Phi, psi and omega in degrees: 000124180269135187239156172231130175280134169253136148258142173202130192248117205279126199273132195282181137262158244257165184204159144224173068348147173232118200225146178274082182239128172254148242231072202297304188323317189278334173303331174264334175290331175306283174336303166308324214276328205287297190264009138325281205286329157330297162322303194278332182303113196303296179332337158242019176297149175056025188230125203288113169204126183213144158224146187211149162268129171223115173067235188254356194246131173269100158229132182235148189238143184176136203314314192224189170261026186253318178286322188314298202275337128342286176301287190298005163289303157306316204272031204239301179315286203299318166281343145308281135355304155242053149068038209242161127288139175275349100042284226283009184248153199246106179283099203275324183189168160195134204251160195274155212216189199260173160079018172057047185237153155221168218246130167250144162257152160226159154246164174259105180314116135254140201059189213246119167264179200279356180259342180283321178314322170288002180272306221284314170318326205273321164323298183295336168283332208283344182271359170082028207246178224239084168188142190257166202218120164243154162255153157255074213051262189237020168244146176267157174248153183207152206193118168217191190243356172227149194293326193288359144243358150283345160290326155304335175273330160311305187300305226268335167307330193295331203266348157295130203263090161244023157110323181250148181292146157236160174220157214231112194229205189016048178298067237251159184223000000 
């Protein structure tokens, strides 16, 4: 008795993601180049100003809220300049720190949360176009059965305003 094997490989459908990801190398070269030109600035000699990165949490110090908002304006430069959006960083609060200084925190956004993915899903249905959109913890999948419509689904995400840079990876045909 002879068994005959069939392989037959069922064709995905084309996908891509969408995703929030930061981009820590450039973010720390920003960051170094930031407190370069700190150093170098006639306007902050001699005045305690510092920022550093741990994980995901931006803490910066600085003599007044006039230096305050001046440094997070440069580090807005310098991440622009490599190409980081500055978007991803989120300014959360700032407290008087010793030494007649203040201490601001910020974080950096990653991923995609459920409410801008229910923005964005609900958008995309409302045009009808012949794709499915799933989430995934914090990234979404788009699934269609033609690439010209996920190129279509691309435009019309980029024209949604949710607050975060995204980027559109794993593009499969």
């Amino acid at each position: 008795m002879k068994f005959i094997i069939i392989w037959y490989f069922k064709k995905d459908m084309p996908s891509f993601d969408i995703v929030n990801k930061v981009n820590f190398q450039e973010f720390d070269n920003a960051l170094s180049n930031c407190l370069r030109e700190i150093q170098n600035r006639y306007d902050f000699k001699g005045l305690q100003i510092s920022i550093e990165r741990k994980d995901k949490i931006i803490t910066t110090i600085a003599p007044d809220e006039l230096k305050l908002k001046q440094v997070n304006e440069l580090l807005k430069t310098h991440l622009v300049r490599r190409k980081v959006d500055p978007r991803v960083v989120e300014i959360n609060n700032t407290e008087s720190a010793s030494g007649n200084t203040i201490r601001q925190f910020s974080e950096l956004k990653e991923g995609i949360n459920q409410d801008n993915a229910k923005k964005i899903v609900l958008e995309i249905k409302k045009l009808k176009l012949k794709v499915q959109i799933k989430i995934q913890g914090d990234e979404l999948r788009v699934d269609g059965k033609k690439r010209d419509d996920l190129q279509e689904a691309i435009a019309a995400i980029k024209a949604i305003d949710i607050g975060l840079p995204i980027d559109f990876v794993n593009f499969r045909d």
